[in-house]
Amino acid sequence: MKNFILKTSLFLMIPAFIAFLMDVAISNQLKYYIKDFLCENEIWNDIYSSNINANIAILGASRAWVHFDTKIFNDSLNVYCYNFGEDGSNILLQYLRFKEYTTFNPSPKIVILSVDLWTLKNNDNKYPTSSFFPYMFWNTRIFEVLKRFDKVGSNKLDFFIPMLRYLNINTIKLLIKHPKIPYWGAFDKTFELNHEGKLRANGYRGMDLLWDTTKEMSILKMSYEVDIDYRLIYVMETLLKELIKNNIEVIMVYTPEYREGQCITKNRNENITIFENASRKFNIPFYNYSDSIISEKKELFYNVQHLNKNGAEVFTKSVVTSIIYPHYLVSKQVIVSSYKK
Amino acid sequence: MIFNSLNFLIFFLAVFFLYYFPLKEKTKAQNWLLLISSYVFYGIADWQMILLLLVATTIFYFLGLAIRTSTEKTSSLLTTLGVLLGVGLLFYFKYLNFFIESFSDLFNAIGLKTNWGTFNIILPLGISFFTFRLLSYVIEIHRGKIAPTKDFVVFATYVAFFPTILSGPIDRPNNFIPQLAGKRPFNYGLAVDGLRQILWGLFQKVVIADNLAGIINEVWGDIPNQSGSILLIMAILYSFQLYTDFSGYSHMAIGVGKLLGFRITKNFNYPYFSRNVAEFWRNWHISLTSWLTDYIFIPLNIKFRNIGNLGIILAIIINMVIVGLWHGANWTFIIFGLYHGFLFIPLILTGSIFKKKKLKVNKLGLPFLNDFFKIIGTFLLWTFSLIIFRAENTGQLWEYINGIFNVSGFFKITAGSIVLIPILALTSILFIVEWLERENEYAIADLGLKWRYPLRYAMYYSIIIAILWFSREEHQFIYFQF
């Protein structure tokens, strides 16, 4: 019997140990050396190295990521603002990122929740879970969220068996290729790094891109309905409750969306009504930029949904001067005002 | 809790260590452990039916004791009562609604209006498997082939043994009860053999069956939009899926049994290398077909012996309809049974039904051309029957068959077909290994044992990597529903 247990253990443990070492090596490669268009690993690395300690945290999807210029926040308000915007994420993934952040870093004073059509979108089978690969090994918090996703990285074995999640064609291709080549393959080129050697400045990345008339005109002719996952309303409310409970001020913002493109989504109003209801329910300010002058100016956008770098600067200044500054006095630290909508 | 899940691994490890460490060589305590863990296992799958399992077990336990001590007449009466109880149990849970609906439809069709409602009956998991164990127990006692066990724990464990309760193999009491009653010291060779068999079962289930499941389900869910060639390919692939799913489960169940010191009845003997349907059914789901042969076919054959071949034909058709119906209450299963029954007729008329000729091979190790065509023919006949088996109703069956013969767009191959290439490659490897190792209990029972260690372990690790690679989606075993 002892012989059996010993041999079986050796049979399993030796490859498990080798796989573990390979897992560590590959995860490190993906964490620190690979630069892709989205560069989510920069954000995760900052979070897990307890490097952030932000006064103001911006949560949201890609529209948060490219719309809120953190440098303007920092320079104007003398605070430390970090943009946690995550491309393609819905509120569940945003909630996960915030939970991971507060697990390893102090809570922020203010959270700006950028809500949009992605916030409640059911993207269970579309989110690229590969961005979690280097961070998910034995991370049960990520597992609890990712188990909803019916793809690689959602099976419990991927979380607990070393190397298993990397056993897919794309990762193998990536590791064979030059490390600077993006691993999602969507944008097959390298990008210039900033002075910190990063692609995103405190999470923000200005998109120095122009409106693509041909592409966007065809998009403007489209019409579709966002698949709302109504369970995500509960997730959003849970996040809001937790923020309020921890004395974190919350501001909900619906950032500019090019006016002509607002009619593409048939159930856009339903989404906005849900956000308005949450705002009323939790007594949280909600600023909707859909009708703002910024939304009229095509030159500030690079596509229907996203502002370009200039647009982001104009928008962020507007947010800072017309929303944050009037309601929050800035001294050495952010002082929570008694503002109520 | 399916075998290829982390939950089962944890559950089994707990049972294994309790079984061989604190309870080592304490047969009674080990049996108690097996019984409790079997009920826990069953309860996790279907907690509502635990009481049913316990009550049925208790009744049959006392019936067994009473049959043995009664006079011949009372013994026959009690055995009949047991059979009626077992069949009644199956009839109520599995077939009652089907018969109500069918008779209602029939009466309505001939103009007699009926307003019969169906019952809200939950089908207990594994009922077809544990009921057959209960039935064979009383029948074997009545036939005097076994003595009833006085130990209730032994009997209850035989009925509910967790590796086999949900999908078999259906062990006979004369094989299994003596093993439960005897000592079961740890057997290194048997345990290692068990691990190898589990590995092969996992490969069949996780790598082949589960991967085929996704694409086959997709096609069956959208038959009108499929080309004839795709429907034909999927029919063939479904025969691979069903085999690897069920055979994979059986190997895992037998392997788990071996780790606990049991030798469970073999359920598959490379059926896809059979040269006619009779041979096929001797090699497919052996524990069920041998059960039905012993308790249905042989008694019927004896009853009809005065009418010659017609008697055998009648006996076989009834037997095969029961095989079909055993899988579920649906007309498609009855058609499936009838179809196979009729396939036996040429064999009966030519007198080759009971002939068992060993498959010979040429110098290259391949079957002779004559046998090769017989193997292909048998496989195609079986594949066609699985369209009947898989269809949810006769309408869908007709739609699928029509689709295959739809000439326009027959060769249209969809983009998704590309995912089939690695699976087909692995399926080919599986059948090549099975062909080469067909004399052994399972394909890797003996494979590599004489190789050098690095090569041998490279093979095992390759199988494990393939299993892990493909293990991301867990699919329920097809035979759980039966």
Coordinates of N, CA, C and O in Angstrom, one line a residue, chain A residues 204-310:
Chain A
Y204 N -4.8 55.2 -17.6 CA -5.4 55.9 -18.7 C -4.5 55.8 -19.9 O -3.3 55.8 -19.8
R205 N -5.2 55.7 -21.1 CA -4.4 55.8 -22.3 C -5.2 56.7 -23.3 O -6.3 56.3 -23.7
G206 N -4.6 57.8 -23.7 CA -5.3 58.7 -24.7 C -5.1 58.1 -26.1 O -4.1 57.6 -26.4
M207 N -6.2 58.1 -26.8 CA -6.2 57.5 -28.1 C -5.9 58.6 -29.2 O -6.8 59.3 -29.5
D208 N -4.7 58.6 -29.7 CA -4.4 59.6 -30.7 C -4.8 59.1 -32.0 O -4.0 58.9 -32.9
L209 N -6.1 59.0 -32.2 CA -6.7 58.5 -33.4 C -7.8 59.5 -34.0 O -8.3 60.2 -33.2
L210 N -8.0 59.4 -35.3 CA -9.0 60.3 -35.9 C -10.2 59.5 -36.3 O -10.2 58.2 -36.4
W211 N -11.3 60.2 -36.5 CA -12.6 59.6 -36.9 C -12.4 58.9 -38.2 O -11.9 59.5 -39.2
D212 N -12.7 57.6 -38.3 CA -12.6 56.8 -39.5 C -14.0 56.9 -40.2 O -14.9 56.1 -39.9
T213 N -14.1 57.8 -41.2 CA -15.4 58.0 -41.8 C -16.0 56.8 -42.4 O -17.2 56.4 -42.1
T214 N -15.3 56.1 -43.2 CA -15.8 54.9 -43.9 C -16.3 53.9 -42.9 O -17.5 53.4 -43.1
K215 N -15.5 53.6 -41.9 CA -15.9 52.5 -41.0 C -17.1 53.0 -40.1 O -18.1 52.3 -39.9
E216 N -17.0 54.2 -39.6 CA -18.1 54.7 -38.7 C -19.4 54.9 -39.4 O -20.5 54.8 -38.8
M217 N -19.3 55.3 -40.7 CA -20.6 55.6 -41.4 C -21.4 54.2 -41.6 O -22.6 54.2 -41.5
S218 N -20.6 53.2 -41.8 CA -21.3 51.9 -41.9 C -21.9 51.5 -40.5 O -23.0 50.9 -40.4
I219 N -21.2 51.8 -39.5 CA -21.7 51.5 -38.1 C -22.9 52.3 -37.8 O -23.9 51.8 -37.2
L220 N -22.9 53.6 -38.3 CA -24.1 54.4 -38.0 C -25.4 53.9 -38.7 O -26.5 54.3 -38.3
K221 N -25.2 53.1 -39.7 CA -26.4 52.5 -40.4 C -27.0 51.3 -39.6 O -28.0 50.8 -39.9
M222 N -26.2 50.8 -38.7 CA -26.6 49.6 -38.0 C -27.7 49.9 -36.9 O -27.9 51.0 -36.5
S223 N -28.3 48.8 -36.4 CA -29.2 48.9 -35.3 C -29.2 47.6 -34.6 O -29.3 46.6 -35.2
Y224 N -29.0 47.7 -33.3 CA -29.0 46.4 -32.5 C -29.5 46.7 -31.1 O -29.7 47.8 -30.7
E225 N -29.6 45.6 -30.4 CA -30.1 45.7 -29.0 C -29.1 45.1 -28.1 O -28.6 44.0 -28.4
V226 N -28.8 45.8 -27.0 CA -27.8 45.2 -26.0 C -28.5 44.1 -25.2 O -29.6 44.3 -24.8
D227 N -27.8 43.0 -25.1 CA -28.3 41.9 -24.3 C -28.1 42.2 -22.9 O -27.0 42.0 -22.4
I228 N -29.1 42.7 -22.2 CA -28.9 43.1 -20.8 C -29.0 41.8 -19.9 O -30.0 41.1 -20.0
D229 N -28.1 41.7 -19.1 CA -28.1 40.6 -18.1 C -28.7 41.2 -16.8 O -28.0 41.9 -16.1
Y230 N -30.0 41.0 -16.5 CA -30.6 41.7 -15.4 C -30.1 41.3 -14.1 O -30.2 42.1 -13.1
R231 N -29.3 40.2 -14.0 CA -28.7 39.8 -12.7 C -27.6 40.8 -12.4 O -27.2 41.0 -11.2
L232 N -27.1 41.5 -13.4 CA -26.0 42.4 -13.2 C -26.5 43.7 -12.5 O -25.6 44.4 -11.9
I233 N -27.8 44.0 -12.5 CA -28.3 45.1 -11.7 C -28.0 44.9 -10.2 O -27.6 45.8 -9.5
Y234 N -28.2 43.6 -9.8 CA -27.9 43.3 -8.4 C -26.4 43.5 -8.1 O -26.1 44.0 -7.1
V235 N -25.6 43.1 -9.1 CA -24.1 43.2 -8.9 C -23.8 44.7 -8.7 O -23.0 45.1 -7.8
M236 N -24.4 45.5 -9.6 CA -24.1 47.0 -9.6 C -24.6 47.5 -8.2 O -23.9 48.3 -7.6
E237 N -25.8 47.1 -7.8 CA -26.3 47.6 -6.5 C -25.5 47.2 -5.3 O -25.3 47.9 -4.4
T238 N -24.9 45.9 -5.4 CA -24.1 45.4 -4.4 C -22.8 46.3 -4.3 O -22.4 46.7 -3.2
L239 N -22.2 46.6 -5.4 CA -21.0 47.5 -5.4 C -21.4 48.8 -4.8 O -20.6 49.3 -4.0
L240 N -22.5 49.4 -5.2 CA -22.8 50.7 -4.7 C -23.1 50.7 -3.2 O -22.6 51.6 -2.5
K241 N -23.7 49.7 -2.8 CA -24.0 49.5 -1.3 C -22.7 49.4 -0.5 O -22.5 50.1 0.5
E242 N -21.7 48.6 -1.1 CA -20.5 48.5 -0.4 C -19.7 49.8 -0.3 O -19.1 50.1 0.7
L243 N -19.7 50.5 -1.4 CA -19.0 51.8 -1.5 C -19.6 52.8 -0.4 O -18.9 53.4 0.3
I244 N -20.9 52.8 -0.4 CA -21.6 53.7 0.5 C -21.3 53.3 2.0 O -21.0 54.1 2.8
K245 N -21.3 52.0 2.2 CA -21.1 51.5 3.5 C -19.7 51.8 4.0 O -19.4 52.1 5.2
N246 N -18.7 51.8 3.1 CA -17.3 52.1 3.4 C -17.0 53.6 3.3 O -15.8 54.0 3.2
N247 N -18.1 54.4 3.3 CA -17.9 55.9 3.2 C -17.1 56.4 2.0 O -16.3 57.3 2.1
I248 N -17.3 55.7 0.9 CA -16.6 56.1 -0.3 C -17.7 56.9 -1.1 O -18.8 56.4 -1.4
E249 N -17.4 58.1 -1.5 CA -18.3 58.9 -2.3 C -18.4 58.3 -3.7 O -17.3 57.9 -4.3
V250 N -19.5 58.2 -4.3 CA -19.7 57.6 -5.6 C -20.3 58.6 -6.6 O -21.3 59.3 -6.2
I251 N -19.8 58.7 -7.7 CA -20.4 59.5 -8.8 C -20.6 58.6 -10.0 O -19.6 58.0 -10.4
M252 N -21.8 58.6 -10.5 CA -22.0 57.8 -11.7 C -22.0 58.8 -12.9 O -22.6 59.8 -12.9
V253 N -21.3 58.4 -14.0 CA -21.1 59.2 -15.1 C -21.4 58.4 -16.4 O -20.9 57.3 -16.5
Y254 N -22.3 59.0 -17.2 CA -22.5 58.4 -18.6 C -21.7 59.2 -19.5 O -22.1 60.3 -19.8
T255 N -20.5 58.8 -19.9 CA -19.6 59.7 -20.7 C -20.1 59.9 -22.1 O -21.0 59.2 -22.6
P256 N -19.5 60.9 -22.8 CA -20.0 61.3 -24.1 C -20.0 60.1 -25.1 O -19.1 59.3 -25.1
E257 N -21.1 60.2 -25.9 CA -21.2 59.2 -26.9 C -21.6 60.0 -28.2 O -22.6 60.8 -28.0
Y258 N -21.0 59.8 -29.3 CA -21.3 60.6 -30.4 C -22.8 60.6 -30.7 O -23.5 59.6 -30.9
R259 N -23.4 61.9 -30.8 CA -24.8 62.1 -30.9 C -25.5 61.2 -31.9 O -26.5 60.5 -31.7
E260 N -25.0 61.2 -33.1 CA -25.6 60.5 -34.2 C -25.6 59.0 -34.0 O -26.4 58.3 -34.6
G261 N -24.7 58.6 -33.2 CA -24.6 57.1 -32.9 C -25.4 56.6 -31.8 O -25.5 55.4 -31.5
Q262 N -26.1 57.6 -31.1 CA -26.9 57.2 -29.9 C -28.1 56.4 -30.3 O -28.7 55.7 -29.4
C263 N -28.6 56.5 -31.5 CA -29.8 55.8 -31.9 C -29.5 54.4 -32.4 O -30.4 53.6 -32.7
I264 N -28.2 54.0 -32.5 CA -27.9 52.7 -33.0 C -28.4 51.6 -32.0 O -29.0 50.6 -32.4
T265 N -28.3 51.9 -30.7 CA -28.7 50.9 -29.7 C -30.2 51.1 -29.4 O -30.6 52.2 -28.9
K266 N -31.0 50.1 -29.7 CA -32.5 50.3 -29.6 C -32.9 50.4 -28.1 O -33.8 51.2 -27.8
N267 N -32.2 49.7 -27.2 CA -32.6 49.8 -25.8 C -31.7 50.6 -25.0 O -31.5 50.4 -23.8
R268 N -31.1 51.7 -25.6 CA -30.2 52.6 -24.9 C -30.9 53.2 -23.7 O -30.4 53.3 -22.6
N269 N -32.2 53.7 -23.9 CA -32.9 54.4 -22.9 C -33.2 53.5 -21.7 O -33.2 53.9 -20.5
E270 N -33.4 52.2 -22.0 CA -33.7 51.2 -20.9 C -32.5 51.2 -20.0 O -32.6 51.2 -18.8
N271 N -31.3 51.1 -20.6 CA -30.1 51.1 -19.8 C -29.9 52.3 -18.9 O -29.7 52.3 -17.7
I272 N -30.2 53.5 -19.6 CA -30.0 54.8 -18.8 C -31.1 54.8 -17.7 O -30.7 55.3 -16.6
T273 N -32.3 54.3 -18.0 CA -33.3 54.4 -16.9 C -32.8 53.5 -15.7 O -33.0 53.9 -14.5
I274 N -32.2 52.4 -16.0 CA -31.7 51.6 -14.9 C -30.7 52.3 -14.0 O -30.7 52.3 -12.8
F275 N -29.8 53.1 -14.7 CA -28.8 53.8 -14.0 C -29.4 55.0 -13.2 O -29.0 55.3 -12.0
E276 N -30.4 55.6 -13.8 CA -31.1 56.7 -13.1 C -31.8 56.2 -11.8 O -31.8 56.8 -10.8
N277 N -32.4 55.0 -12.0 CA -33.1 54.4 -10.8 C -32.1 54.1 -9.7 O -32.4 54.3 -8.5
A278 N -30.9 53.6 -10.1 CA -29.9 53.2 -9.1 C -29.5 54.5 -8.4 O -29.2 54.6 -7.2
S279 N -29.3 55.6 -9.2 CA -28.9 56.9 -8.7 C -29.9 57.4 -7.6 O -29.5 57.8 -6.6
R280 N -31.2 57.3 -8.0 CA -32.2 57.7 -7.0 C -32.2 56.8 -5.8 O -32.3 57.3 -4.7
K281 N -32.2 55.5 -6.0 CA -32.3 54.5 -4.9 C -31.2 54.7 -3.9 O -31.4 54.6 -2.7
F282 N -30.0 55.0 -4.4 CA -28.8 55.1 -3.4 C -28.4 56.6 -3.2 O -27.4 56.8 -2.5
N283 N -29.2 57.5 -3.7 CA -28.9 58.9 -3.5 C -27.5 59.3 -4.0 O -26.7 59.8 -3.3
I284 N -27.2 58.9 -5.2 CA -25.9 59.1 -5.8 C -26.0 60.0 -7.0 O -26.9 59.8 -7.8
P285 N -25.1 61.0 -7.2 CA -25.2 61.8 -8.4 C -24.9 61.0 -9.6 O -24.1 60.2 -9.7
F286 N -25.7 61.4 -10.7 CA -25.5 60.7 -11.9 C -25.5 61.8 -13.0 O -26.4 62.5 -13.2
Y287 N -24.4 61.8 -13.7 CA -24.2 62.8 -14.8 C -24.2 62.1 -16.1 O -23.4 61.3 -16.4
N288 N -25.2 62.6 -16.9 CA -25.3 61.9 -18.2 C -24.8 62.9 -19.3 O -25.5 64.0 -19.5
Y289 N -23.8 62.6 -20.0 CA -23.2 63.5 -21.0 C -23.7 63.3 -22.4 O -23.2 63.8 -23.3
S290 N -24.8 62.5 -22.5 CA -25.4 62.2 -23.8 C -25.8 63.5 -24.6 O -25.7 63.6 -25.8
D291 N -26.3 64.5 -23.8 CA -26.8 65.7 -24.5 C -25.7 66.8 -24.4 O -26.1 68.0 -24.7
S292 N -24.5 66.5 -23.9 CA -23.6 67.6 -23.8 C -23.0 68.1 -25.1 O -23.1 67.3 -26.1
I293 N -22.4 69.2 -25.2 CA -21.9 69.8 -26.4 C -20.8 68.9 -26.9 O -20.5 68.8 -28.1
I294 N -20.1 68.2 -26.0 CA -19.0 67.3 -26.4 C -19.5 66.2 -27.3 O -18.8 65.8 -28.3
S295 N -20.7 65.7 -27.0 CA -21.3 64.6 -27.8 C -21.6 65.0 -29.2 O -21.9 64.2 -30.1
E296 N -21.6 66.3 -29.5 CA -22.0 66.8 -30.8 C -20.8 66.8 -31.8 O -20.9 66.8 -33.0
K297 N -19.6 66.9 -31.1 CA -18.4 67.2 -32.0 C -17.7 65.9 -32.4 O -17.0 65.3 -31.7
K298 N -17.8 65.7 -33.7 CA -17.3 64.5 -34.3 C -15.7 64.4 -34.2 O -15.1 63.4 -34.0
E299 N -15.1 65.6 -34.3 CA -13.7 65.7 -34.3 C -13.1 65.2 -32.9 O -11.9 65.0 -32.8
L300 N -13.9 65.1 -31.9 CA -13.4 64.7 -30.6 C -13.5 63.2 -30.4 O -13.1 62.6 -29.4
F301 N -14.1 62.5 -31.4 CA -14.2 61.1 -31.3 C -13.4 60.3 -32.3 O -13.1 60.9 -33.4
Y302 N -13.0 59.1 -32.0 CA -12.4 58.3 -33.0 C -13.3 57.2 -33.5 O -13.1 56.5 -34.5
N303 N -14.3 56.9 -32.7 CA -15.5 56.1 -33.2 C -16.7 56.5 -32.4 O -16.6 57.4 -31.5
V304 N -17.8 55.9 -32.7 CA -19.1 56.4 -32.1 C -19.1 56.4 -30.6 O -19.6 57.2 -29.9
Q305 N -18.4 55.4 -30.0 CA -18.4 55.2 -28.6 C -17.3 55.9 -27.8 O -17.4 56.1 -26.6
H306 N -16.2 56.1 -28.5 CA -15.0 56.6 -27.8 C -14.4 57.9 -28.3 O -14.3 58.2 -29.5
L307 N -14.1 58.7 -27.3 CA -13.4 60.0 -27.5 C -11.9 59.7 -27.8 O -11.3 58.8 -27.3
N308 N -11.4 60.6 -28.7 CA -10.0 60.5 -28.9 C -9.2 61.3 -27.8 O -9.8 61.7 -26.9
K309 N -7.9 61.4 -28.0 CA -7.1 62.0 -26.9 C -7.6 63.4 -26.6 O -7.7 63.8 -25.4
N310 N -7.8 64.2 -27.7 CA -8.3 65.6 -27.5 C -9.6 65.6 -26.8 O -9.8 66.4 -25.8

